[in-house]
Every structure is written in structure tokens, then in C-alpha cells.
Amino acid sequence: MTHKISRRNVLAGGAALLSMSALAPAFAQEARLRVLWWGSQARADRTNKVNQLFQEQNAGVAINGEFLGWSDYWPRLATQVAGRNAPDIIQMDYRYIVEYARRGALAPLDDYLGSVLKVEDFDQVQIKGGSVEGKLYGISLGANSAAMMVNAAAFEEAGIELPTPSTTWDEMARIGAEITKAGKRKGFYGLSDGSAVEPLFENWLRQRGKALFTADGKIAYDANDAAEWFAMWQKMREDKACVPPDIQALDQYNVETSPLSLGKAAASFAHSNQFVAYQGINKDKLALRSHPLIGKDAKGGHYRKPSMFFSVSAQTKDPELGAKYVNFFVKDPKAAEILGVERGVPESAAVREKLASTLDELGRAMLDYVSGLGALAGDLPPPPPSGAGEAEFALRNVAEQVGFGQLDAKQGGETLVNEVSQILARG
Amino acid sequence: MQDTAVAVGTGASSRPAAQGRLARIWASHGAGYMFLLPWLIGFFGLTLGPAIASLYLSFTNFDLIRAPEWIGTANYARIATADPKFAAAVKVTFLYVVLSVPFKLAFALLVAILLDRGVRGLTVYRAIFYLPSLLGGSVAIAVLWRQLFAGDGLINSLLAQFGIEGPSWISHPDYSIWTLVVLSVWQFGSPMIIFLAGLRQIPTDMYEAASLDGASKFRQFYKITLPLLTPVIFFNAVVQTIDAFKAFTPAFIISGGTGGPINSTLFYTLYLYQEAFGNFRMGYASALAWILVLIIGLFTAFSFLTSRYWVHYDD
């Protein structure tokens, strides 16, 4: 008897749950947008505030924001897209936009240009940066460029002038060795070992008139280039201008684990929009500097690139609403004030102008850096081909093999070119 | 058990009887199956179903977004002939298994023997020693390990007291695998509990007789404890070997997902994960997963085949 009653109870409970879930949509808003991005807590706070603002101005729209760290972000996005459960608004990176657009995961936005998306005052090169095979798939959330984060306080202690836009690699190597030799801090070196930092390698290649990838997705440098790169860093390692390899290998290539943030080196290599985050976790005063030059007259190593995009999912129910949200994010003056330059320098000329007067010192330094690159900046390279992520891993792996002395620079150059060519051929 | 045997024996002759048999099985085991239902749903829905799907996917090119495309055995052919990272991952994983399992079992056995000597407050010690096994697989512990074995971590601070300047253990290709082995050995709790139970099963009169004959403690261990414990050792070895092949979290956290430096912590599962979710090759990753199933299966079968030469079951 008891058995029967409990079973009935269970059934009743289940029915109640079912009816409740059936009721839920009746209470729901008319439209719901899920927004997914990667980044720090500071970014989440800003983004959530803007989402709140959008909801206030658009009755009947509910926005659900989720955020993750960079390395967790991509597996999560891939599984959600595969499970037909993609977020409506996807923060997208220059490295992945081709992969996602080609696979039909993103909605083309061309139809909304001029109507919902008013990006006429954007830098047109940056608009093109969000295009794949002639269609627009991503709206840039800000421009940035590769940059050197420098611990100004440590330079001052060692009595050494900060590098300038015309500092060469030879000079930088000497400066690095001098800081190490000054020995003002324990276990402290001049530079991070940047041999595995792809944007830095790319910058160096571009100054030589080469690139990472060609427009048709092939490798754009040869074994000699790579060997020379590894040899340059090998020399710095020997001169103690940069950190030893086991310290460098602690670097997971994010703000928190870079040798600069760990207090092991006076300079690390990153992207300009990360300056806010770097200064946030470093007590010493930092400075933002361009990458060293291969010779006094070298130029064109840097480029302004979209730091990240907002893309609209191909699975979204209402792509127009998605486009409207993206437009709000990049154009609304109040939103711009909240967001600042945390995602890079805004692309809209109007927004940029309005923002300039409200920026704090950090934001201004970043704005000045990106807009003041001048001849140091060249054209935006084509979006990286599929396999680019793996190619970056390969660079890191080979750079470590050279760093730990398993390969010499020449073998390293050959191995790298071999591996990257194979990866790109596989796609 | 006996009830079933009777029911099967009597009811196999005719149809109505067969129906009656079903009814009788239901009557006697229905409640049991109902209790099993959550597990059965889980097994078919979450284990067997996905496993069969992954077997299919292993013969396809699947990037997670577009529909899978049938490519026959191309994935397996690539694994066998043209994938240097596969070879690297297998090497690291075998090294890990070969190092971590024996050390862990030896350590677990040592602690179990010490505890078996009738320590006061045994249950408390047992709980404390078991704790790392509960925590060990977690992300928090892997993060802690990073702190311990980093360049200026606790281990090097201790070494510095003796004037030794240690490298950054977790980020040096020669040592990083050892930090993972130590982490594994530290989680000796569950084999220890099983050893402890096994030690309790050994009749004390054997030791008494041996002492009367003048056998030393070491000889007693070698001639009595070890042989009688072999079934437990065998069980622990198989379970721990399978676990070690499947290890993922520590390498993932400690290397930041890269398996570095220089692939020195590239566990098989980590490589599989990179291929699936980093490089969007779900089909290839599925093939890798089935190869791992095969490797573990072969290892386990080998253990069972050799077991009759060294495992003594007390009949």
C-alpha cells in the first residue's frame, strides 16, 4: 500500500514540474538574446552594465550574458554551436572568424548595413577585417595592436631609459642584459623570452617584408627567417637579456602568468588593449611601448587590427535584433562611456571623439599608442587560415625545444617551417 | 539467484509458460529493475549511446558544426603512420603509467601495513590519508601543485634551506612529468583502503605459526603477506592502470592545456581533447579515443592472462 501511494506522489510531483515548465514561456519576455564573451571580471562588469542599458531602452528584450576565460571559451563555444545551442551574440576573434564563418555558424550582416547597423564612420579597413569571402560576419569592438608592456619602475631602479619607438632589437638586447646585470631585484631579468610569441614574431617578419601566412593560407616565411629569429633569442638567452626557458615556460600567454606579472622580467609582449588588465594586477607603474625594430629605418611591423568582434549566430531566431544589439554596443554614446577602451580603441570616429575627453590616464595612453603608431604600422594582413591556432602551438613547441637546447636555431627553423606547412596543408 | 534458475528451468517448454516466466521474473525482480532504472538510463543514454556514436564519428571528418563526412579508415591510417604528436602522447602516457602505478601501489601498501599494526585512532588516520584521493583529481589541487613546484614555489624554498637551487619543476621538460607522478602517488588513499581491507583478511594464526618457527618480520611479509595479498594487488594494479591511462585534469591544469613544455606532459587524453575542441577534429579525436580503448583493453587482458602465474586465490 505504501508503495502505491509513494508512486502516485512521484507521478503527481512530476506532473506538477511539467506543468510549471509549460507555464514558464508564458512569463518569458518576447525576445531573449544570449551573449557570450571571453575576458576578465572588469570586462564582465562593463558588458553587463551595457546589457542592462539595452534592456531598459528595448522593452520586451531580455539579455543573458555569460563569460569565460580565453582558453575555456573556445571549447564551450564549439560544443554549444555543435549542439545547436549557440549563443545569439558571439564574441569572435580574428583568428577564428574564418573557421566559424566558413562552417556556416555565423549570420552575414550585410543586409543590415545602413539600416540597423550604422557603421559608416568606422575605419573601413577594420570593417573589412570582419569580412570573410566578401561577406560581413563580425563588427569590430575596438582596434588594438601588438605592444610591449614595460615595467617603468624597474627601468628607473636600474637607471635605464625606457625604450622608444626607434629602439632596435640590438639595443633592446643590450638593455635587457643591463637590467638583469643591475640585479636590483631577486631573480629578475630584462625581458621575457618572446621567441614563442606569435604576434612578436609576425611583427619581426613584417619588418623584413615577410608575413606569417599568405592570402591563400600558406606559410609566408622560410626556414632561414625562422632560424635567424631563434638565433637572435638564443643570443639573448645566453647574455641573460631574457628569462631562462623554465621560467618562460610558466607563461600561459595570458596577463596573469606572463613573466612581467610574475615579477620575473621588466618587459613582456602582449596586445595594447590588455594594458588596462596588466596595470590592474601590477603594482609597479607600467608603460606601453611599440616592438623593437630590426634596423633604424625599419617600419610596417605593427598593424591595427580588430581586437575582437561581435558576430551574430546563424542559429539565432532574430538576426535583426542581434544586429541592433551589436550596433548599440559600438555606437551608443552611453554604452561607449561604460565600455571605455577596455576592448580596444572604438572604431567609430564619433564615439572616439566623444570618449577622448572622458578617458583616464590608462585609456589615454592606449588611445595615443594605437593612433600614434604612424609609419610603424602597415596594412592589416588577411585573416589567419584554418590551422592557424595549431601553427601557433607549433611555434611555441619549437621555440621551447630551442630554448631548452634540444634543437639549435637552424634545426629549429627547419622544424618550424616543416610543421607549420604540414598543419596548413591539413587545414 | 537460485529462484531464477528454478524459474528458467521449469518455464522453458511452452509459450504460455514463457509468458508466465516473464511475469514471474517481473514479480520477483521487477522492483530490482526499477531500482536499477536510473543507472540503466544513464548507461544507455550517457555511456553506450555516445560510445556507439563516437565509433561512427571515428570514420568521419567532423568539425562539430558541419555534418560529419564519411572518410573510411583515413583517421586510423593517419594515426598509425603520420602523426608525430600521437607518438609523443603515447610515450608520455606510458611513461606516466609505468612510473605512477608502481610507486603509488607501493606507497599505498606501505601506509596500509603501518596502519594495520593497530594504530590508535585508526579511523581518523584512514580518513586523513584518504582525503587526497577525494581532492586529488580536482582543479584546485592541480593549481596548488603549480604553486608548489613553480620556480619560486614552496619546494624550491625548502631546497634553498639546504643550499640547493631547484629549477622550475613544472615547466622544465625533464622534470614536469615527475611532478605529475608525485601528484598521483599523493592520491594513494583508495588503493590504501583496499589494501587495508585485504590485510585484515589474512588470518593471524599464520603469523603466529611463522613467529614460532622463527621467521623474521621481513620473511613473514615476503612469504605470507605478499602472496595472500596478490588478489588485492592485482585488483588495485588493474584499476590504477586504467585510471592512469585516463588521467587528464592534472596535465591540463598544470600545463595550461598545452601539454608542454615540449609535449612533456602531453597525456593521451589531453592530445585527444586538443584535437577535438582546439582544432575542431571531432572525427579524428573519436578515432584516438577508440585507440585508447583498445590500448587499455589490451593492457587489462594482458594483466588477466599473466595473473594466473602470480596471483594466488585462497580456495
PDB file of C-alpha atoms in Angstrom, chain A residues 71-72 74-75 78-79 81-82 96 99-100 102-105 245-247 249-252 257 264 390 393 396-397 400-401 404 406 426-427, chain B residues 63-66 78 146 150-152 167-168 170-173 253-258 260-263 273-275 277-281 284:
ATOM      1  CA  SER A  71      41.093  29.036 -23.147  1.00  0.00           C
ATOM      2  CA  ASP A  72      37.765  27.735 -21.834  1.00  0.00           C
ATOM      3  CA  TRP A  74      36.579  28.141 -27.473  1.00  0.00           C
ATOM      4  CA  PRO A  75      35.698  24.585 -26.392  1.00  0.00           C
ATOM      5  CA  ALA A  78      32.345  24.895 -30.237  1.00  0.00           C
ATOM      6  CA  THR A  79      30.176  22.496 -28.205  1.00  0.00           C
ATOM      7  CA  VAL A  81      27.364  25.566 -31.725  1.00  0.00           C
ATOM      8  CA  ALA A  82      27.568  21.818 -32.397  1.00  0.00           C
ATOM      9  CA  TYR A  96      38.665  32.099 -35.534  1.00  0.00           C
ATOM     10  CA  GLU A  99      36.727  28.961 -39.279  1.00  0.00           C
ATOM     11  CA  TYR A 100      33.291  29.826 -37.939  1.00  0.00           C
ATOM     12  CA  ARG A 102      33.163  29.153 -43.453  1.00  0.00           C
ATOM     13  CA  ARG A 103      31.339  26.489 -41.485  1.00  0.00           C
ATOM     14  CA  GLY A 104      28.140  28.486 -41.643  1.00  0.00           C
ATOM     15  CA  ALA A 105      27.941  29.170 -37.923  1.00  0.00           C
ATOM     16  CA  PRO A 245      63.487  28.739 -20.527  1.00  0.00           C
ATOM     17  CA  ASP A 246      61.982  27.079 -17.442  1.00  0.00           C
ATOM     18  CA  ILE A 247      60.753  30.456 -16.192  1.00  0.00           C
ATOM     19  CA  ALA A 249      57.556  28.001 -19.782  1.00  0.00           C
ATOM     20  CA  LEU A 250      55.433  29.094 -16.820  1.00  0.00           C
ATOM     21  CA  ASP A 251      53.885  31.668 -19.144  1.00  0.00           C
ATOM     22  CA  GLN A 252      50.479  30.521 -20.341  1.00  0.00           C
ATOM     23  CA  THR A 257      51.187  34.314 -15.925  1.00  0.00           C
ATOM     24  CA  LYS A 264      60.443  37.927 -13.310  1.00  0.00           C
ATOM     25  CA  GLU A 390      47.707  24.877 -34.293  1.00  0.00           C
ATOM     26  CA  PHE A 393      51.168  25.890 -30.820  1.00  0.00           C
ATOM     27  CA  ARG A 396      55.648  27.584 -29.050  1.00  0.00           C
ATOM     28  CA  ASN A 397      56.737  23.960 -29.096  1.00  0.00           C
ATOM     29  CA  GLU A 400      60.796  25.671 -26.304  1.00  0.00           C
ATOM     30  CA  GLN A 401      62.882  22.962 -27.942  1.00  0.00           C
ATOM     31  CA  PHE A 404      65.859  24.086 -23.642  1.00  0.00           C
ATOM     32  CA  GLN A 406      67.095  20.187 -27.719  1.00  0.00           C
ATOM     33  CA  ARG A 426      45.841  19.665 -43.489  1.00  0.00           C
ATOM     34  CA  GLY A 427      43.694  22.721 -42.722  1.00  0.00           C
TER      35      GLY A 427
ATOM     36  CA  ASP B  63      34.305  19.660 -37.383  1.00  0.00           C
ATOM     37  CA  LEU B  64      31.468  19.938 -34.839  1.00  0.00           C
ATOM     38  CA  ILE B  65      29.477  22.348 -36.974  1.00  0.00           C
ATOM     39  CA  ARG B  66      29.024  20.874 -40.434  1.00  0.00           C
ATOM     40  CA  ARG B  78      46.877   8.821 -40.164  1.00  0.00           C
ATOM     41  CA  ARG B 146      51.576  24.602  -9.863  1.00  0.00           C
ATOM     42  CA  ALA B 150      56.964  26.532  -9.725  1.00  0.00           C
ATOM     43  CA  GLY B 151      60.331  28.301  -9.820  1.00  0.00           C
ATOM     44  CA  ASP B 152      59.826  30.162  -6.535  1.00  0.00           C
ATOM     45  CA  PRO B 167      64.636  24.608 -11.400  1.00  0.00           C
ATOM     46  CA  SER B 168      61.013  25.430 -12.073  1.00  0.00           C
ATOM     47  CA  ILE B 170      56.561  22.022 -13.529  1.00  0.00           C
ATOM     48  CA  SER B 171      57.856  23.994 -16.503  1.00  0.00           C
ATOM     49  CA  HIS B 172      61.038  22.059 -17.230  1.00  0.00           C
ATOM     50  CA  PRO B 173      60.673  19.260 -19.794  1.00  0.00           C
ATOM     51  CA  ILE B 253      45.748  22.460 -15.497  1.00  0.00           C
ATOM     52  CA  ILE B 254      49.463  22.240 -14.845  1.00  0.00           C
ATOM     53  CA  SER B 255      50.439  22.762 -18.473  1.00  0.00           C
ATOM     54  CA  GLY B 256      47.671  25.258 -19.128  1.00  0.00           C
ATOM     55  CA  GLY B 257      46.123  22.910 -21.673  1.00  0.00           C
ATOM     56  CA  THR B 258      49.224  22.762 -23.868  1.00  0.00           C
ATOM     57  CA  GLY B 260      54.101  21.488 -22.594  1.00  0.00           C
ATOM     58  CA  PRO B 261      56.844  22.325 -22.171  1.00  0.00           C
ATOM     59  CA  ILE B 262      57.826  20.476 -25.358  1.00  0.00           C
ATOM     60  CA  ASN B 263      54.969  17.948 -25.113  1.00  0.00           C
ATOM     61  CA  TYR B 273      40.982  16.984 -26.143  1.00  0.00           C
ATOM     62  CA  GLN B 274      43.166  19.402 -28.125  1.00  0.00           C
ATOM     63  CA  GLU B 275      42.257  17.716 -31.389  1.00  0.00           C
ATOM     64  CA  PHE B 277      37.975  21.080 -29.046  1.00  0.00           C
ATOM     65  CA  GLY B 278      41.045  23.091 -30.012  1.00  0.00           C
ATOM     66  CA  ASN B 279      41.410  22.034 -33.631  1.00  0.00           C
ATOM     67  CA  PHE B 280      37.789  21.036 -34.287  1.00  0.00           C
ATOM     68  CA  ARG B 281      38.639  17.500 -35.408  1.00  0.00           C
ATOM     69  CA  TYR B 284      39.935  12.285 -35.564  1.00  0.00           C
TER      70      TYR B 284
END
